[in-house]
Coordinates of C-alpha atoms (C1' of nucleotides) in Angstrom, one line a residue:
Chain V
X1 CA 88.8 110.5 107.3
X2 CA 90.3 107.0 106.8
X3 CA 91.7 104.8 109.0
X4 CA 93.7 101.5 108.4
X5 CA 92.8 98.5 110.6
X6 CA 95.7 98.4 112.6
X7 CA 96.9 94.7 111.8
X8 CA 98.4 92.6 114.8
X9 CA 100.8 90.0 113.2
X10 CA 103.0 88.1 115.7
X11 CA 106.5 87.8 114.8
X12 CA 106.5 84.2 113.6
X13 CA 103.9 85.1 110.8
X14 CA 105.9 88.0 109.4
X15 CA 108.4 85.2 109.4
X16 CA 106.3 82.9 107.6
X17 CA 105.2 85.8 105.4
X18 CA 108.7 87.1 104.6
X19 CA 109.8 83.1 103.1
X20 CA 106.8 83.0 101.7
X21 CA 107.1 86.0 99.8
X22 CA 110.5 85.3 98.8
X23 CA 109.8 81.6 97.1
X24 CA 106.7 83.3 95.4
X25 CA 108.6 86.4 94.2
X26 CA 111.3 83.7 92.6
X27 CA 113.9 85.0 95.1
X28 CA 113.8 81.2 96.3
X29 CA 113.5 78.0 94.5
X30 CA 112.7 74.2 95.3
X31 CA 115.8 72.8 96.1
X32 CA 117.3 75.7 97.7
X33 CA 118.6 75.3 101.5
X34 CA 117.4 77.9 104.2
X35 CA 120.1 79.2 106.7
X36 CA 119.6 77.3 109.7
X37 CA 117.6 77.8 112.9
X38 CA 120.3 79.7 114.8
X39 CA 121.2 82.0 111.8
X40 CA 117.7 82.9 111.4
X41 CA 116.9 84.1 114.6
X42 CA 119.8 86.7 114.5
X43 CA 118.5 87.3 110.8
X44 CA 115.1 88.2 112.1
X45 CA 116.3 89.3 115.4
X46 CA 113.6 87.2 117.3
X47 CA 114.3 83.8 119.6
X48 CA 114.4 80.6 118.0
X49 CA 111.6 79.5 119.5
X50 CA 110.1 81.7 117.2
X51 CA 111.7 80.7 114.4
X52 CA 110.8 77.2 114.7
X53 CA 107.5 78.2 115.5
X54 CA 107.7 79.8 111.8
X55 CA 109.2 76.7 110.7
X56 CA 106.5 74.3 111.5
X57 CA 104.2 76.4 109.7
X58 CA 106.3 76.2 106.5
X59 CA 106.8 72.5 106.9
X60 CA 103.2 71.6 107.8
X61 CA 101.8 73.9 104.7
X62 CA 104.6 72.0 102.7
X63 CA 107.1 74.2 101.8
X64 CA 110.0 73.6 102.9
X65 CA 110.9 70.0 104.8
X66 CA 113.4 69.6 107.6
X67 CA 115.4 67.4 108.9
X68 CA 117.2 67.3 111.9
X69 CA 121.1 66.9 111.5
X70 CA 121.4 68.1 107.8
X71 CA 124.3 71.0 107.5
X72 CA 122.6 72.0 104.6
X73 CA 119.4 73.8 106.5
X74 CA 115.6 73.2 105.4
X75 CA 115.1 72.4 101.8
X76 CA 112.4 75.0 100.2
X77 CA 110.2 72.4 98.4
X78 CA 108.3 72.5 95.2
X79 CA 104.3 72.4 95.1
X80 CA 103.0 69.0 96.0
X81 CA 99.3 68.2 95.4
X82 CA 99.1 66.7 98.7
X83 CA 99.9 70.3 99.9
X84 CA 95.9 70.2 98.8
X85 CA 94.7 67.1 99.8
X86 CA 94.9 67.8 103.2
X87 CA 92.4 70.4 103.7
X88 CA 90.1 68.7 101.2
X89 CA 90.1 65.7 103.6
X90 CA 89.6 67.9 106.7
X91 CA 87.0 70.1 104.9
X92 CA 84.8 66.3 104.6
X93 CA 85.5 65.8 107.9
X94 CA 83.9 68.8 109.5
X95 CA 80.2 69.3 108.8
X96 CA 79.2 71.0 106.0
X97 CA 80.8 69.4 103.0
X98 CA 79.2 66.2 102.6
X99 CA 81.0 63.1 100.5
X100 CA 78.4 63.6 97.7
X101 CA 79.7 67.0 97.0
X102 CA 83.3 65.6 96.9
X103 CA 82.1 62.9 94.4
X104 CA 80.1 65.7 92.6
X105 CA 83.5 68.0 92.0
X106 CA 85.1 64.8 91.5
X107 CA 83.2 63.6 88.7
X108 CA 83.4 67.2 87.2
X109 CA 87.2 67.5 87.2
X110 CA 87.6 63.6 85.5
X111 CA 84.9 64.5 82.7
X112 CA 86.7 67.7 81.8
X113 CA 90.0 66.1 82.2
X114 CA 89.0 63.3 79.9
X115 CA 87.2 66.3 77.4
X116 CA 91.1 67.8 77.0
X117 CA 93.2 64.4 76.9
X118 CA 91.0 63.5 74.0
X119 CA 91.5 66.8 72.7
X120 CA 95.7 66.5 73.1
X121 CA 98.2 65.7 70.6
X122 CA 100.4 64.5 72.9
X123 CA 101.0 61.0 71.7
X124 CA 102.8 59.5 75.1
X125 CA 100.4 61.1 77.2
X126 CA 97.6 58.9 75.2
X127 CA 100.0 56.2 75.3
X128 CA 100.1 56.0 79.0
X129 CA 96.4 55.7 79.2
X130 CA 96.5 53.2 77.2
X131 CA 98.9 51.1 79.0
X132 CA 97.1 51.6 82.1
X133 CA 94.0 50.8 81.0
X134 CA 95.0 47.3 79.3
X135 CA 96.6 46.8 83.0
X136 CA 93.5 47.1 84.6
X137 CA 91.9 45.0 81.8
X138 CA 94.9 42.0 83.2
X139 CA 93.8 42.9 86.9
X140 CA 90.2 41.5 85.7
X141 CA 91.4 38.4 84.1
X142 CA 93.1 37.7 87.0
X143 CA 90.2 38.4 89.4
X144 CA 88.9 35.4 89.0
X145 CA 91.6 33.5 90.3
X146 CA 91.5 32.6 93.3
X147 CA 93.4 35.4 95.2
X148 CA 93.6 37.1 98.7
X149 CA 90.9 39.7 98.8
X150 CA 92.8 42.7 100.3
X151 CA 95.8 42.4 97.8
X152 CA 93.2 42.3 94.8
X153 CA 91.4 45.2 96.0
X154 CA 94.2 47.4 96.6
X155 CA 95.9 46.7 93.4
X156 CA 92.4 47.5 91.7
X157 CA 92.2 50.7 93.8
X158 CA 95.9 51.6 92.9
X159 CA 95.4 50.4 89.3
X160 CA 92.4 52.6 89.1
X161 CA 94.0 55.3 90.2
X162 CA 96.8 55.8 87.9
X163 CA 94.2 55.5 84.9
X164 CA 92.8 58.5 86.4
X165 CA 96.1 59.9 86.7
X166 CA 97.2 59.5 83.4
X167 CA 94.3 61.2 82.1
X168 CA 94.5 64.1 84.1
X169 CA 98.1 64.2 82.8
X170 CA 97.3 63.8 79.7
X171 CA 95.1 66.9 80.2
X172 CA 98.2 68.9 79.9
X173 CA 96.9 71.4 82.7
X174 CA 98.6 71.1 86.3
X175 CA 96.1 72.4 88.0
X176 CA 93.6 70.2 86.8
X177 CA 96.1 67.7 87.4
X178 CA 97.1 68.2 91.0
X179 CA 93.0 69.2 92.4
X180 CA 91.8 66.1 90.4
X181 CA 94.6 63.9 92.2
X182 CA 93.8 65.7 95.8
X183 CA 89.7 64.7 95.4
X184 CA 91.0 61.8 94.1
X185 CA 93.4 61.2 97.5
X186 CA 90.8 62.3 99.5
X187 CA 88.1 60.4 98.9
X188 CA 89.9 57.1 99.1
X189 CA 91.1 58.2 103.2
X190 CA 87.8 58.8 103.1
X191 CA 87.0 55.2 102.0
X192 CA 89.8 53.2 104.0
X193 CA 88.8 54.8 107.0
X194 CA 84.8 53.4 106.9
X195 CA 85.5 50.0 105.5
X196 CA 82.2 48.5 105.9
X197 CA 80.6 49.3 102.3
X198 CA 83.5 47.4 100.9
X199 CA 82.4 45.0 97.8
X200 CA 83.7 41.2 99.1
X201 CA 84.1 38.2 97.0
X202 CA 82.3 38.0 93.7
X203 CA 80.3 41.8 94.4
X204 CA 84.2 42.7 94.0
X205 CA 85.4 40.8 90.8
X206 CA 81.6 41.8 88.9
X207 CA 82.9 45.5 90.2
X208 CA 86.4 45.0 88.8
X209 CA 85.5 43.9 85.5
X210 CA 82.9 46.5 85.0
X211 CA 85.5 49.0 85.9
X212 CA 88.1 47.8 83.4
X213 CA 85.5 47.8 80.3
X214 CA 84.3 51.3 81.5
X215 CA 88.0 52.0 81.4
X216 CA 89.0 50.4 78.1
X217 CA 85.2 52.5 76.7
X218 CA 86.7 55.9 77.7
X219 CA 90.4 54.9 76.4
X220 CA 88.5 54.4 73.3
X221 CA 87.4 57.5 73.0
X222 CA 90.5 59.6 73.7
X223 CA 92.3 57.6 71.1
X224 CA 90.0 58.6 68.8
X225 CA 90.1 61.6 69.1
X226 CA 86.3 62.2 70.6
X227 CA 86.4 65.0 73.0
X228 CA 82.4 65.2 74.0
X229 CA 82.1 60.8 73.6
X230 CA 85.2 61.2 76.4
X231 CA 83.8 63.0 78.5
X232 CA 80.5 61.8 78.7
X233 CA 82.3 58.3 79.2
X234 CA 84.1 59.6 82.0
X235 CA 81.0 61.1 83.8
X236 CA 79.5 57.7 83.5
X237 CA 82.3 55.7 84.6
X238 CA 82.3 57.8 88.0
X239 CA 79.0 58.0 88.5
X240 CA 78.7 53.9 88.1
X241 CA 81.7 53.7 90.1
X242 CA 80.1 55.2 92.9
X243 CA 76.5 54.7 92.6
X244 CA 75.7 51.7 94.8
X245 CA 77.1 53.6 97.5
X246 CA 74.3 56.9 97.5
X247 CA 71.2 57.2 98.3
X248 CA 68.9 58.4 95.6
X249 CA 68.9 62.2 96.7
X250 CA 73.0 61.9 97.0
X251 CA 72.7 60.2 93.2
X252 CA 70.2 63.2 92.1
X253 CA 72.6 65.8 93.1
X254 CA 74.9 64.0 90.3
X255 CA 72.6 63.8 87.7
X256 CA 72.6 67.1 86.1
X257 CA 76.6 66.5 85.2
X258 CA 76.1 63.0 84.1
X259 CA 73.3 64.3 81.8
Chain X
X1 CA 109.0 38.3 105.5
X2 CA 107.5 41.6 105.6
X3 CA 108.4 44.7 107.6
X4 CA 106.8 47.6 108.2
X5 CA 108.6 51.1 107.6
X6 CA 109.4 52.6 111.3
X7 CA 108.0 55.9 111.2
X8 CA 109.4 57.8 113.2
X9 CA 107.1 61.3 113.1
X10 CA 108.0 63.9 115.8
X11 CA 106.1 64.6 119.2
X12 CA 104.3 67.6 118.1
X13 CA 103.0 65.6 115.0
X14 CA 101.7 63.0 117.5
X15 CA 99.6 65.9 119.1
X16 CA 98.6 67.3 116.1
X17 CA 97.3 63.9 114.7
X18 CA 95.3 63.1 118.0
X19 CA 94.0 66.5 117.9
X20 CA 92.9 66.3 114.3
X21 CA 91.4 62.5 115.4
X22 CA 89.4 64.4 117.8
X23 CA 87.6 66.6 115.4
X24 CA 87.2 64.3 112.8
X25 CA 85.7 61.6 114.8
X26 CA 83.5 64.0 116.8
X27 CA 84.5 64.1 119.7
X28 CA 85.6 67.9 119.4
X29 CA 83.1 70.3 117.8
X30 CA 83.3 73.7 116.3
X31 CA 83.2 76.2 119.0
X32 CA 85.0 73.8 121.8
X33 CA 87.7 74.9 123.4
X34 CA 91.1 73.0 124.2
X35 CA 92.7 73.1 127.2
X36 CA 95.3 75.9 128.3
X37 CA 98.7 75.0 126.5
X38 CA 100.3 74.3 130.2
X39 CA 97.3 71.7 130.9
X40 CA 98.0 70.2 127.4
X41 CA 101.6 69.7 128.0
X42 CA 100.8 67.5 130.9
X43 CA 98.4 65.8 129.2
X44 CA 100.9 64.8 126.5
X45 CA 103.5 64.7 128.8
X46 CA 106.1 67.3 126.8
X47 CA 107.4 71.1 127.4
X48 CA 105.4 73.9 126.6
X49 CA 107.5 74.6 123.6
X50 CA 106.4 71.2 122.1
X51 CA 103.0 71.9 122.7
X52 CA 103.2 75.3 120.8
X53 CA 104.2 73.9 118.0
X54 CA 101.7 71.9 117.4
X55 CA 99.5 74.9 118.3
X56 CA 100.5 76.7 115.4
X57 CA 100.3 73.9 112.8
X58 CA 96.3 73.5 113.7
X59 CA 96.1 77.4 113.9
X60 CA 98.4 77.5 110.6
X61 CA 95.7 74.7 109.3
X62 CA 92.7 76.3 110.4
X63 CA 91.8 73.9 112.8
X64 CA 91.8 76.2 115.4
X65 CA 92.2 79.7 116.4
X66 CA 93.9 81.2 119.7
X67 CA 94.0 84.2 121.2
X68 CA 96.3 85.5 124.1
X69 CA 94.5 86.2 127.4
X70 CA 91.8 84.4 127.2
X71 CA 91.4 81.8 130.1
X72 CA 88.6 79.9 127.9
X73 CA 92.0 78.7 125.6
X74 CA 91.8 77.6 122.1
X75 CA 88.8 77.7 120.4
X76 CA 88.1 75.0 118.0
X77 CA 87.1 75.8 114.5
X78 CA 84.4 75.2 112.0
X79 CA 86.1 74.9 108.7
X80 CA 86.5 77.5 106.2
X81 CA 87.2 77.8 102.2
X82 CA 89.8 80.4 102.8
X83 CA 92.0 77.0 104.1
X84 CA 91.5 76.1 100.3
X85 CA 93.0 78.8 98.7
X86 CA 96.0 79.1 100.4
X87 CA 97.9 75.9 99.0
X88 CA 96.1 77.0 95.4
X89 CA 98.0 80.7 95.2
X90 CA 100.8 78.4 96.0
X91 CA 100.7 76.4 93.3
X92 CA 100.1 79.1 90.9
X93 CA 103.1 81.0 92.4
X94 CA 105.6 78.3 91.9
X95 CA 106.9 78.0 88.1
X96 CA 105.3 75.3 86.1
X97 CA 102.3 76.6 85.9
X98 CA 101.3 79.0 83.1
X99 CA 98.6 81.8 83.0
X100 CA 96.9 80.2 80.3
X101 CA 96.2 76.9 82.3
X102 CA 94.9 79.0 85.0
X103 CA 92.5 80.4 82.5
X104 CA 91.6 77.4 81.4
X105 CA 91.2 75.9 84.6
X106 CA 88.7 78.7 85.5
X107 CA 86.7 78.1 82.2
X108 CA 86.4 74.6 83.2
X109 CA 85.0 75.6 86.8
X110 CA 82.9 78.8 85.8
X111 CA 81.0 76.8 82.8
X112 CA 80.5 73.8 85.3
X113 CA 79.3 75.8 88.1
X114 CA 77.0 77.5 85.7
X115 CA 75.5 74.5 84.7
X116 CA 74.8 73.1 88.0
X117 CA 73.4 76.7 88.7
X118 CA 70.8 76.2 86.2
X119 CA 70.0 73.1 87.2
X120 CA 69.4 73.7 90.9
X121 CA 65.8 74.7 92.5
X122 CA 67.3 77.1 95.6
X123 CA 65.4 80.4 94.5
X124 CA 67.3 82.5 97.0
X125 CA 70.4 82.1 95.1
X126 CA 68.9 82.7 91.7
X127 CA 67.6 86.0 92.8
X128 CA 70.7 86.9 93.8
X129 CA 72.3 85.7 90.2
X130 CA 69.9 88.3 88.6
X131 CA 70.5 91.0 90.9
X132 CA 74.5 90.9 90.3
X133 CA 73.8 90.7 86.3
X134 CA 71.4 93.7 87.1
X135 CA 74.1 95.3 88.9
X136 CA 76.4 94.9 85.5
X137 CA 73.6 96.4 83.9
X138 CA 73.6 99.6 85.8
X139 CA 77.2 99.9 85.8
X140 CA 77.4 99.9 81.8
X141 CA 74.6 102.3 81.7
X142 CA 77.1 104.8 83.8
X143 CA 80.1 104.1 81.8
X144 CA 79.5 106.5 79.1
X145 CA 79.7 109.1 81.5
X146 CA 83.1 110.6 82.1
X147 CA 83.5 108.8 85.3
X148 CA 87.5 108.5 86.9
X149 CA 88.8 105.4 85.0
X150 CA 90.6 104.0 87.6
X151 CA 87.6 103.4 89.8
X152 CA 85.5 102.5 87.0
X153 CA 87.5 99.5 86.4
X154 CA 88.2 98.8 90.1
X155 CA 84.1 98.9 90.4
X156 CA 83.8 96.6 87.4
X157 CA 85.7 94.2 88.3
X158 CA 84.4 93.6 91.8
X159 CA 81.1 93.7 90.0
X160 CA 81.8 90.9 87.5
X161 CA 83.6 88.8 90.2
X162 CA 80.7 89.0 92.7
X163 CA 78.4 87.9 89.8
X164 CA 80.8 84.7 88.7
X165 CA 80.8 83.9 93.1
X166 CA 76.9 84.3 92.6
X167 CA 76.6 81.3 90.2
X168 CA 79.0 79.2 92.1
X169 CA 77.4 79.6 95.3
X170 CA 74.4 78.8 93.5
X171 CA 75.8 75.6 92.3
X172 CA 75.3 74.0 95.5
X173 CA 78.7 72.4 96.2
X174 CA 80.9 74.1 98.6
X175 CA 84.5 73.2 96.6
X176 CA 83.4 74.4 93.9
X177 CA 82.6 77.6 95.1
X178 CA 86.3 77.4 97.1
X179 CA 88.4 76.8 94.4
X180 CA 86.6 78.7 91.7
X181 CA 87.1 81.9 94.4
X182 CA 90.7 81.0 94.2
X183 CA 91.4 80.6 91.0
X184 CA 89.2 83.7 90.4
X185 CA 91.1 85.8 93.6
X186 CA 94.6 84.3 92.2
X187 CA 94.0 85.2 87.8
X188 CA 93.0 89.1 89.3
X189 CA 96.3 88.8 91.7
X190 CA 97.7 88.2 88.8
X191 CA 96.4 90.7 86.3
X192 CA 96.9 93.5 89.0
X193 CA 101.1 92.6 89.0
X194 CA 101.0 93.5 85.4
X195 CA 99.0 96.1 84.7
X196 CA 99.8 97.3 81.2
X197 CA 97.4 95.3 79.3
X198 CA 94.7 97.2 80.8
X199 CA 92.0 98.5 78.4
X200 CA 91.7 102.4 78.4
X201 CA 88.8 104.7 77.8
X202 CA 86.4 103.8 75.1
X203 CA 87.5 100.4 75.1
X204 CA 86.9 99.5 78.4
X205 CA 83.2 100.9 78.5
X206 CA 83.3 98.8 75.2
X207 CA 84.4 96.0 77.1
X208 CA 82.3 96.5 80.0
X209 CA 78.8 96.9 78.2
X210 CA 80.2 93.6 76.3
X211 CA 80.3 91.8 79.8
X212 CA 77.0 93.2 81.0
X213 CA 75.7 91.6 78.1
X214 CA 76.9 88.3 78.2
X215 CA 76.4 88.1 81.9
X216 CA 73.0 88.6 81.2
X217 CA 72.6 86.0 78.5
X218 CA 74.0 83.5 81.2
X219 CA 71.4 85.0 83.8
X220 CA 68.4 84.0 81.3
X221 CA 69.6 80.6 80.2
X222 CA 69.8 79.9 84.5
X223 CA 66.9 81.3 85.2
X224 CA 65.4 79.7 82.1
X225 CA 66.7 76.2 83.9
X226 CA 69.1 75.5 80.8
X227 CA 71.5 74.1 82.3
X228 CA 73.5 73.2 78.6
X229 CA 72.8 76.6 77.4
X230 CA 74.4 78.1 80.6
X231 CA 77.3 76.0 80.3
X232 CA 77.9 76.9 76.6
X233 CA 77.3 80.7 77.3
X234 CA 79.8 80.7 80.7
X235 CA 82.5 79.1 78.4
X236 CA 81.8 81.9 75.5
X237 CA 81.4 85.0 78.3
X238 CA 85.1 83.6 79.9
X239 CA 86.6 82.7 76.2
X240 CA 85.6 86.6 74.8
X241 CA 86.9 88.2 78.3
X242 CA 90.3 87.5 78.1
X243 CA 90.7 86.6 74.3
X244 CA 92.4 89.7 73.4
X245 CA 94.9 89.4 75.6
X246 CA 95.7 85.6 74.2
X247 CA 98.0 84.6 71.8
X248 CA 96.5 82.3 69.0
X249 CA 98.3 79.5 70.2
X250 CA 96.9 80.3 73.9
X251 CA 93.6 80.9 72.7
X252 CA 93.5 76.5 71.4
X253 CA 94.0 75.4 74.8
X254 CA 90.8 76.7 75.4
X255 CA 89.2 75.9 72.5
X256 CA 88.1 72.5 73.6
X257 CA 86.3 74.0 76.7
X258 CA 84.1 76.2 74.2
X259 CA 83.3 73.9 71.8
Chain S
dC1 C1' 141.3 55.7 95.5
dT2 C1' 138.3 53.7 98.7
dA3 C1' 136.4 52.8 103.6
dC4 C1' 136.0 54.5 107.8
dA5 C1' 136.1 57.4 112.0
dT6 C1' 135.9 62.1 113.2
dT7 C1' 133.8 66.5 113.6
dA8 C1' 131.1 70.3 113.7
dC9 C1' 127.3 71.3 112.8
dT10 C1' 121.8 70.5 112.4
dG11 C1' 117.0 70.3 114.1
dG12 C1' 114.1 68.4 118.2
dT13 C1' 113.1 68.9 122.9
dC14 C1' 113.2 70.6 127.6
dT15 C1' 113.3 74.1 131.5
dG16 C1' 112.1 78.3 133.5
dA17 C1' 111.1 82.9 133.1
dC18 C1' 108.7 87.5 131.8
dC19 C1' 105.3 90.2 129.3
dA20 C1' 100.9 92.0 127.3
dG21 C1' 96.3 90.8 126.8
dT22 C1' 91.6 89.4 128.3
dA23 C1' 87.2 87.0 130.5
dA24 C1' 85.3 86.6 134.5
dA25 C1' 84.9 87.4 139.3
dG26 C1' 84.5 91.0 142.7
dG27 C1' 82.8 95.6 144.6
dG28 C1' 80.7 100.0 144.5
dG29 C1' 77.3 103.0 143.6
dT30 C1' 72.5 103.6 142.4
Chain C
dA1 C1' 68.2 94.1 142.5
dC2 C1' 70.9 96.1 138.7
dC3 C1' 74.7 98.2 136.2
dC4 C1' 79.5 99.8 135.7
dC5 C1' 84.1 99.5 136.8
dT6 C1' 88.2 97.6 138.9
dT7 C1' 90.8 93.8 140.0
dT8 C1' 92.5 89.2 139.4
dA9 C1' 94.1 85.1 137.8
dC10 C1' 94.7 83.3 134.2
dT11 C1' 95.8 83.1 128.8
dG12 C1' 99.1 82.8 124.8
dG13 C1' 103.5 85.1 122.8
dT14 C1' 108.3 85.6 123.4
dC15 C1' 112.8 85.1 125.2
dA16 C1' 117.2 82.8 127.0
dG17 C1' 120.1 78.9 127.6
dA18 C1' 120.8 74.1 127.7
dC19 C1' 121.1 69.1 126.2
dC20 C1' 120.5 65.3 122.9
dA21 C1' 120.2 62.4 118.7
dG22 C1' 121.2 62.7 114.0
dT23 C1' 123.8 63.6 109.7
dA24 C1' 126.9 65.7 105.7
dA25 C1' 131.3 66.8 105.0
dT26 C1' 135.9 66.3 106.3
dG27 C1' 139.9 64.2 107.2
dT28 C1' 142.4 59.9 107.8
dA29 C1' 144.1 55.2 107.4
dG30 C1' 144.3 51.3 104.6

DNA sequence: CTACATTACTGGTCTGACCAGTAAAGGGGT
DNA sequence: ACCCCTTTACTGGTCAGACCAGTAATGTAG
């Protein structure tokens, strides 16, 4: 005979469980307002200790967001791709996933991505890249100007960014969208937080420049329409992008995606 | 002149932040333990209640794991891709994302995963790609006996999804192998809510010996270190699996992936 | 009809208490 | 000496009741 494993749940996850359940089950939507602490803990017929313990849970895992004061009650939130970012970052941080095997997913989620956007019909999706890659193309003109260091490279990091962004977009699949822009987020904490194999002066205006013609390359394709040319562009820009900053073996483990 | 935005983040985010500092800068490994929750709130100089909280965000997060009674206190945690897939049922439960993107989101990983499968030298996990295409093998050879239907399909499909995990684990990169589980754990969470598209007698042994078949075509081109060929055959073996349940329209959002 | 003070809540934090659970120290028996 | 079992002194989980700072909505004066 059969047992069940008798499952030990403290209260404050059947609590979590129970919202949970109801915003994946549609019984709740982002935007919707949760009764507040006090009319909870009768609801549930626990302490509000408890329920706040549940609330912290919801709020740290992103879905819902309170604020202290509002009438209203906590606010169920939609999805945010931060929501994924988080453990991606923490995963890096503990041993066992290294930084090459962030790049490595990285570089496979912007090739595809740039595979479907050059695939899409979707003319302001395309539109958008565009516009983002002749921004980045202004960035580099600039760059040689005479300009405070830290500004430039920010604005090139953010710049570079929202290419990415719009391609993913342009992808036309959320999923790909929101993992690509939680890599994406998580490698550049990753960055800011080591700063010491940061490009300076000139290293970072010859690294600007190459980024915008790799850019304006891979635009190329997805305005016309080339679907394999796209994404081998793309695995090339990433790979370059990131290159100096690997050893060989870290740059081998690349390779087989870059082709 | 430039001000910085006051941030005004709660006590128990404090602790959470030093906490999570801790780990990430080394100074707390996997299998530490934290002092008691009634040591911690002197240390941070806050009630118990405070200190709870932050308690169960880590615990919610992964970070660590408690357990009542036990004077050794909170142990600290190595990380684990389970904290991965959380946030991705999430997003897949919240409208805006269709069951068609999540297919084609899981083309994009399997047929990635496979090539870097193919591509790798780690013989252990090879082995074990055969084995589970073996496995599917055996299985199809049974089908055509009258077996109960219900646990034919159950079987088969923990079959095939152990043989997908094979090839991602092979693959070599850990977030891969996370979100591909997922995605694959989330499209069969899925499938099970609506089961009414579920093939039935001859068809499914049909549609069984048809997947034994392709999963071994994908075995030989890994074992055959191809890694193109495996890509192009994972992207066929997930295209023909859930085609007939596609609508035509559906069926050209993949239609890039394949080729 | 607008601008402002009021109000009646909200969540954030604290205190102090009790309970069930458990690892390790202590005590028998061999 | 060694093993087994009880005890013990903690642990985290939960509860109750209280105070504070903050804010949306309400009412009010101009």
């Amino acid at each position: 005979m059969k047992f069940e494993p008798v499952k030990k749940v403290s209260s404050y996850e059947l609590i979590v469980e129970q919202i949970e359940a109801g915003v994946r089950e549609g019984r709740l939507h982002p935007g919707d307002r949760l009764p507040g602490e006090r009319v909870l803990m009768q609801t549930f017929s626990v302490s509000r200790a408890t329920v706040r313990e549940a609330m912290r849970v919801l709020h740290a895992t992103g879905v819902v967001h309170t604020r202290a004061g509002d009438p209203r009650g906590p606010e169920v939130l939609p999805f945010r791709p931060e929501a994924l970012e988080r453990p991606l970052v923490r995963m890096t941080d503990q041993e066992g996933t290294t930084r090459v095997e962030l790049i490595q997913f990285r570089l496979l989620l912007e090739s595809q991505s740039a595979l479907l956007a050059a695939a899409t019909d979707n003319e302001d999706a395309k539109a958008k890249i565009s516009a983002c890659a002749g921004d980045l193309a202004t960035l580099a003109d600039r760059a040689t100007t005479a300009e405070s260091q830290t500004e430039l490279r920010e604005e090139f990091g953010v710049l570079l960014s929202e290419f990415h962004s719009a391609i993913r977009a342009a992808s036309g699949n959320q999923l790909l969208q929101a993992t690509g822009q939680a890599v994406d987020g998580a490698l550049t904490t990753i960055a800011r937080r080591r700063l010491g194999d940061e490009a300076d002066g000139p290293a970072l205006a010859a690294r600007l420049r190459q980024s915008a013609l790799d850019a304006a390359t891979l635009n190329n394709h997805i305005q016309a329409q080339d679907p394999i040319g796209a994404r081998q562009s793309a695995a090339d820009n990433i790979f370059r992008f990131y290159k100096d900053r690997l050893t060989d073996e870290e740059q081998q483990v690349l390779a087989p995606l870059v082709g």
